[in-house]
Amino acid sequence: MNPLIIATRNPGKLEEIRLLLGPEIRLRSLADFADLPEIVEDGDTFEANAVKKACAVARHTGCPALADDSGLEVDALGGAPGVHSARFAGENATDAQNNAKLLHLLGETPEEKRTARFRCVIGITTPDGAVRTARGRCEGRILKRPRGRGGFGYDPLFLVPALKLTFAELSPGEKNRISHRGRALKAAKPLILDALALD
């Protein structure tokens, strides 16, 4: 069985996906393919970006590929940063810079109006061009200051009200059970196994 190529160079995201999919699926990442051209995420939806990345990687590697596009949607900001979540503060912005811009834009917005969600769309593509997608979301609220040391991205600011904890305060297992990516990958797993079996 061919490996599943995960269209990311982010080691945190790769490890999250590895934990969610389990040991029976052999994974490789873009770090294993130095000659892969840069894929520009210029879609205006999470689905467009996920499918574009997955198709490009499957064509280049000749293996089934999985790409996700995910981001944070903040209601008080009209759904921003959305598809621009990773580049919110600029093309090569760090997590800290993105978080600082988010807090600056929200300013003194009251707690009850700081509602937000993480959304994820996963695209699974085989080299012959067959495409499958799965989705997940997690509702929460944006804090006024970061809490916790785990996770990455906006995790220290994203509070899950039912747990009274941020994503950055959850263990990897707890986060995977409720996160947008965890829910999308759970929905995607049978599609992934099907794609690997067909390849």
CSV table of N, CA, C and O in Angstrom, one decimal, residues 74-139:
chain,number,residue,atom,x,y,z
A,74,VAL,N,-13.9,34.7,13.2
A,74,VAL,CA,-14.3,35.4,14.3
A,74,VAL,C,-15.5,36.3,13.9
A,74,VAL,O,-15.5,37.1,13.0
A,75,ASP,N,-16.6,36.1,14.6
A,75,ASP,CA,-17.9,36.8,14.2
A,75,ASP,C,-17.8,38.3,14.3
A,75,ASP,O,-18.3,39.0,13.4
A,76,ALA,N,-17.1,38.8,15.3
A,76,ALA,CA,-17.0,40.3,15.4
A,76,ALA,C,-16.1,40.9,14.3
A,76,ALA,O,-16.2,42.1,14.1
A,77,LEU,N,-15.4,40.1,13.6
A,77,LEU,CA,-14.5,40.5,12.5
A,77,LEU,C,-15.1,40.1,11.2
A,77,LEU,O,-14.4,40.0,10.2
A,78,GLY,N,-16.4,39.8,11.1
A,78,GLY,CA,-17.0,39.4,9.9
A,78,GLY,C,-16.5,38.1,9.3
A,78,GLY,O,-16.6,37.9,8.1
A,79,GLY,N,-16.0,37.2,10.2
A,79,GLY,CA,-15.5,35.9,9.7
A,79,GLY,C,-14.0,35.9,9.5
A,79,GLY,O,-13.5,34.8,9.1
A,80,ALA,N,-13.4,37.0,9.6
A,80,ALA,CA,-11.9,37.1,9.5
A,80,ALA,C,-11.3,36.4,10.7
A,80,ALA,O,-11.9,36.3,11.8
A,81,PRO,N,-10.0,35.9,10.6
A,81,PRO,CA,-9.2,35.9,9.4
A,81,PRO,C,-9.5,34.8,8.4
A,81,PRO,O,-9.1,34.9,7.2
A,82,GLY,N,-10.4,33.8,8.7
A,82,GLY,CA,-10.8,32.9,7.7
A,82,GLY,C,-9.7,32.2,6.9
A,82,GLY,O,-8.7,31.7,7.5
A,83,VAL,N,-9.8,32.2,5.6
A,83,VAL,CA,-8.8,31.5,4.7
A,83,VAL,C,-7.4,32.2,4.9
A,83,VAL,O,-6.4,31.6,4.4
A,84,HIS,N,-7.4,33.4,5.4
A,84,HIS,CA,-6.1,34.1,5.6
A,84,HIS,C,-5.5,33.9,7.0
A,84,HIS,O,-4.6,34.6,7.4
A,85,SER,N,-6.0,32.9,7.7
A,85,SER,CA,-5.6,32.7,9.1
A,85,SER,C,-4.0,32.6,9.3
A,85,SER,O,-3.5,33.2,10.2
A,86,ALA,N,-3.4,31.8,8.5
A,86,ALA,CA,-1.9,31.6,8.6
A,86,ALA,C,-1.1,32.8,8.2
A,86,ALA,O,0.0,33.0,8.7
A,87,ARG,N,-1.7,33.7,7.4
A,87,ARG,CA,-1.0,34.9,6.9
A,87,ARG,C,-1.7,36.2,7.4
A,87,ARG,O,-1.6,37.2,6.7
A,88,PHE,N,-2.4,36.1,8.5
A,88,PHE,CA,-3.2,37.2,8.9
A,88,PHE,C,-2.4,38.5,9.1
A,88,PHE,O,-2.8,39.6,8.7
A,89,ALA,N,-1.2,38.4,9.7
A,89,ALA,CA,-0.4,39.6,10.0
A,89,ALA,C,0.7,39.8,8.9
A,89,ALA,O,1.6,40.6,9.1
A,90,GLY,N,0.6,39.0,7.8
A,90,GLY,CA,1.6,39.2,6.7
A,90,GLY,C,2.0,37.8,6.2
A,90,GLY,O,1.8,36.8,6.8
A,91,GLU,N,2.7,37.8,5.0
A,91,GLU,CA,3.0,36.5,4.3
A,91,GLU,C,3.8,35.6,5.2
A,91,GLU,O,3.5,34.4,5.1
A,92,ASN,N,4.7,36.0,5.9
A,92,ASN,CA,5.6,35.1,6.7
A,92,ASN,C,5.4,35.4,8.2
A,92,ASN,O,6.3,35.2,9.0
A,93,ALA,N,4.2,35.7,8.6
A,93,ALA,CA,3.8,36.0,10.0
A,93,ALA,C,4.0,34.8,10.9
A,93,ALA,O,3.8,33.7,10.5
A,94,THR,N,4.5,35.1,12.1
A,94,THR,CA,4.6,34.1,13.1
A,94,THR,C,3.2,33.9,13.8
A,94,THR,O,2.4,34.8,13.7
A,95,ASP,N,3.1,32.8,14.6
A,95,ASP,CA,1.9,32.7,15.4
A,95,ASP,C,1.7,33.8,16.3
A,95,ASP,O,0.5,34.3,16.5
A,96,ALA,N,2.8,34.3,17.0
A,96,ALA,CA,2.6,35.4,17.9
A,96,ALA,C,2.2,36.7,17.2
A,96,ALA,O,1.3,37.4,17.7
A,97,GLN,N,2.6,36.9,16.0
A,97,GLN,CA,2.2,38.1,15.2
A,97,GLN,C,0.7,38.0,14.8
A,97,GLN,O,0.0,39.0,14.9
A,98,ASN,N,0.3,36.9,14.4
A,98,ASN,CA,-1.1,36.7,14.0
A,98,ASN,C,-2.0,36.9,15.3
A,98,ASN,O,-3.0,37.5,15.2
A,99,ASN,N,-1.6,36.3,16.4
A,99,ASN,CA,-2.4,36.4,17.6
A,99,ASN,C,-2.4,37.9,18.1
A,99,ASN,O,-3.5,38.4,18.5
A,100,ALA,N,-1.3,38.6,18.0
A,100,ALA,CA,-1.3,40.0,18.4
A,100,ALA,C,-2.2,40.9,17.5
A,100,ALA,O,-2.9,41.7,18.0
A,101,LYS,N,-2.2,40.6,16.2
A,101,LYS,CA,-3.1,41.3,15.3
A,101,LYS,C,-4.6,41.1,15.7
A,101,LYS,O,-5.4,42.0,15.7
A,102,LEU,N,-4.9,39.8,15.9
A,102,LEU,CA,-6.3,39.4,16.3
A,102,LEU,C,-6.7,40.2,17.6
A,102,LEU,O,-7.8,40.7,17.6
A,103,LEU,N,-5.9,40.2,18.6
A,103,LEU,CA,-6.2,40.8,19.8
A,103,LEU,C,-6.4,42.3,19.6
A,103,LEU,O,-7.2,43.0,20.2
A,104,HIS,N,-5.5,42.9,18.8
A,104,HIS,CA,-5.6,44.4,18.5
A,104,HIS,C,-6.9,44.7,17.8
A,104,HIS,O,-7.6,45.7,18.2
A,105,LEU,N,-7.3,43.9,16.8
A,105,LEU,CA,-8.5,44.2,16.1
A,105,LEU,C,-9.8,44.0,17.0
A,105,LEU,O,-10.7,44.8,16.8
A,106,LEU,N,-9.7,43.1,17.9
A,106,LEU,CA,-10.9,42.8,18.8
A,106,LEU,C,-10.9,43.9,19.9
A,106,LEU,O,-12.0,44.2,20.4
A,107,GLY,N,-9.8,44.4,20.2
A,107,GLY,CA,-9.7,45.5,21.3
A,107,GLY,C,-10.5,45.1,22.5
A,107,GLY,O,-10.3,44.0,23.1
A,108,GLU,N,-11.4,46.0,22.9
A,108,GLU,CA,-12.2,45.8,24.1
A,108,GLU,C,-13.6,45.2,23.7
A,108,GLU,O,-14.6,45.3,24.5
A,109,THR,N,-13.7,44.5,22.6
A,109,THR,CA,-14.9,43.8,22.3
A,109,THR,C,-15.4,42.9,23.5
A,109,THR,O,-14.6,42.2,24.0
A,110,PRO,N,-16.6,43.1,23.9
A,110,PRO,CA,-17.1,42.3,25.1
A,110,PRO,C,-17.1,40.8,24.9
A,110,PRO,O,-17.2,40.3,23.8
A,111,GLU,N,-16.9,40.1,26.0
A,111,GLU,CA,-16.8,38.7,26.0
A,111,GLU,C,-17.9,38.0,25.2
A,111,GLU,O,-17.6,37.1,24.4
A,112,GLU,N,-19.1,38.4,25.4
A,112,GLU,CA,-20.2,37.7,24.7
A,112,GLU,C,-20.2,37.9,23.2
A,112,GLU,O,-20.9,37.2,22.5
A,113,LYS,N,-19.4,38.9,22.7
A,113,LYS,CA,-19.4,39.1,21.3
A,113,LYS,C,-18.1,38.6,20.6
A,113,LYS,O,-17.8,38.9,19.5
A,114,ARG,N,-17.3,37.9,21.4
A,114,ARG,CA,-16.0,37.3,20.9
A,114,ARG,C,-16.2,35.9,20.5
A,114,ARG,O,-15.2,35.1,20.5
A,115,THR,N,-17.4,35.5,20.0
A,115,THR,CA,-17.6,34.2,19.5
A,115,THR,C,-16.8,33.9,18.2
A,115,THR,O,-16.6,34.8,17.4
A,116,ALA,N,-16.4,32.6,18.1
A,116,ALA,CA,-15.6,32.3,16.9
A,116,ALA,C,-15.7,30.8,16.7
A,116,ALA,O,-16.2,30.0,17.6
A,117,ARG,N,-15.1,30.3,15.6
A,117,ARG,CA,-15.1,28.9,15.4
A,117,ARG,C,-13.8,28.6,14.6
A,117,ARG,O,-13.4,29.4,13.8
A,118,PHE,N,-13.3,27.4,14.8
A,118,PHE,CA,-12.3,26.8,13.9
A,118,PHE,C,-13.0,26.0,12.9
A,118,PHE,O,-13.9,25.2,13.3
A,119,ARG,N,-12.7,26.1,11.7
A,119,ARG,CA,-13.3,25.3,10.6
A,119,ARG,C,-12.2,24.6,9.8
A,119,ARG,O,-11.1,25.2,9.6
A,120,CYS,N,-12.4,23.4,9.4
A,120,CYS,CA,-11.4,22.6,8.6
A,120,CYS,C,-12.1,21.9,7.5
A,120,CYS,O,-13.2,21.3,7.7
A,121,VAL,N,-11.5,21.9,6.3
A,121,VAL,CA,-11.9,21.1,5.2
A,121,VAL,C,-10.7,20.2,4.8
A,121,VAL,O,-9.6,20.8,4.6
A,122,ILE,N,-10.9,19.0,4.6
A,122,ILE,CA,-9.9,18.0,4.2
A,122,ILE,C,-10.2,17.6,2.7
A,122,ILE,O,-11.3,17.2,2.4
A,123,GLY,N,-9.2,17.6,1.9
A,123,GLY,CA,-9.3,17.1,0.6
A,123,GLY,C,-8.4,15.9,0.4
A,123,GLY,O,-7.2,15.9,0.9
A,124,ILE,N,-8.9,14.8,-0.1
A,124,ILE,CA,-8.2,13.5,-0.3
A,124,ILE,C,-8.2,13.3,-1.8
A,124,ILE,O,-9.3,13.2,-2.4
A,125,THR,N,-7.0,13.1,-2.4
A,125,THR,CA,-7.0,13.0,-3.9
A,125,THR,C,-6.1,11.8,-4.2
A,125,THR,O,-5.0,11.7,-3.6
A,126,THR,N,-6.4,11.1,-5.2
A,126,THR,CA,-5.6,10.0,-5.8
A,126,THR,C,-4.9,10.5,-7.1
A,126,THR,O,-5.4,11.5,-7.7
A,127,PRO,N,-3.8,9.9,-7.5
A,127,PRO,CA,-3.1,10.4,-8.7
A,127,PRO,C,-4.0,10.5,-9.9
A,127,PRO,O,-3.7,11.2,-10.8
A,128,ASP,N,-5.0,9.7,-10.0
A,128,ASP,CA,-5.9,9.7,-11.2
A,128,ASP,C,-6.9,10.9,-11.1
A,128,ASP,O,-7.7,11.1,-12.1
A,129,GLY,N,-6.8,11.7,-10.1
A,129,GLY,CA,-7.6,12.9,-10.0
A,129,GLY,C,-8.9,12.8,-9.2
A,129,GLY,O,-9.7,13.8,-9.1
A,130,ALA,N,-9.3,11.6,-8.7
A,130,ALA,CA,-10.5,11.5,-7.9
A,130,ALA,C,-10.3,12.3,-6.6
A,130,ALA,O,-9.3,12.3,-5.9
A,131,VAL,N,-11.4,13.0,-6.2
A,131,VAL,CA,-11.3,13.9,-5.1
A,131,VAL,C,-12.5,13.6,-4.1
A,131,VAL,O,-13.6,13.4,-4.5
A,132,ARG,N,-12.1,13.6,-2.8
A,132,ARG,CA,-13.1,13.4,-1.8
A,132,ARG,C,-12.8,14.5,-0.7
A,132,ARG,O,-11.7,14.9,-0.5
A,133,THR,N,-13.9,14.9,0.0
A,133,THR,CA,-13.7,16.0,1.0
A,133,THR,C,-14.5,15.6,2.2
A,133,THR,O,-15.4,14.9,2.2
A,134,ALA,N,-14.0,16.2,3.4
A,134,ALA,CA,-14.6,16.0,4.7
A,134,ALA,C,-14.5,17.3,5.4
A,134,ALA,O,-13.5,18.0,5.2
A,135,ARG,N,-15.4,17.6,6.4
A,135,ARG,CA,-15.4,18.8,7.1
A,135,ARG,C,-15.5,18.6,8.6
A,135,ARG,O,-16.1,17.7,9.0
A,136,GLY,N,-15.0,19.6,9.3
A,136,GLY,CA,-15.2,19.7,10.8
A,136,GLY,C,-15.2,21.1,11.3
A,136,GLY,O,-14.6,22.0,10.6
A,137,ARG,N,-15.8,21.3,12.4
A,137,ARG,CA,-15.8,22.7,13.1
A,137,ARG,C,-15.8,22.5,14.6
A,137,ARG,O,-16.3,21.5,15.1
A,138,CYS,N,-15.4,23.6,15.2
A,138,CYS,CA,-15.4,23.6,16.7
A,138,CYS,C,-15.7,25.0,17.1
A,138,CYS,O,-15.0,26.0,16.7
A,139,GLU,N,-16.8,25.2,17.9
A,139,GLU,CA,-17.2,26.6,18.3
A,139,GLU,C,-16.5,27.0,19.6
A,139,GLU,O,-16.2,26.1,20.5
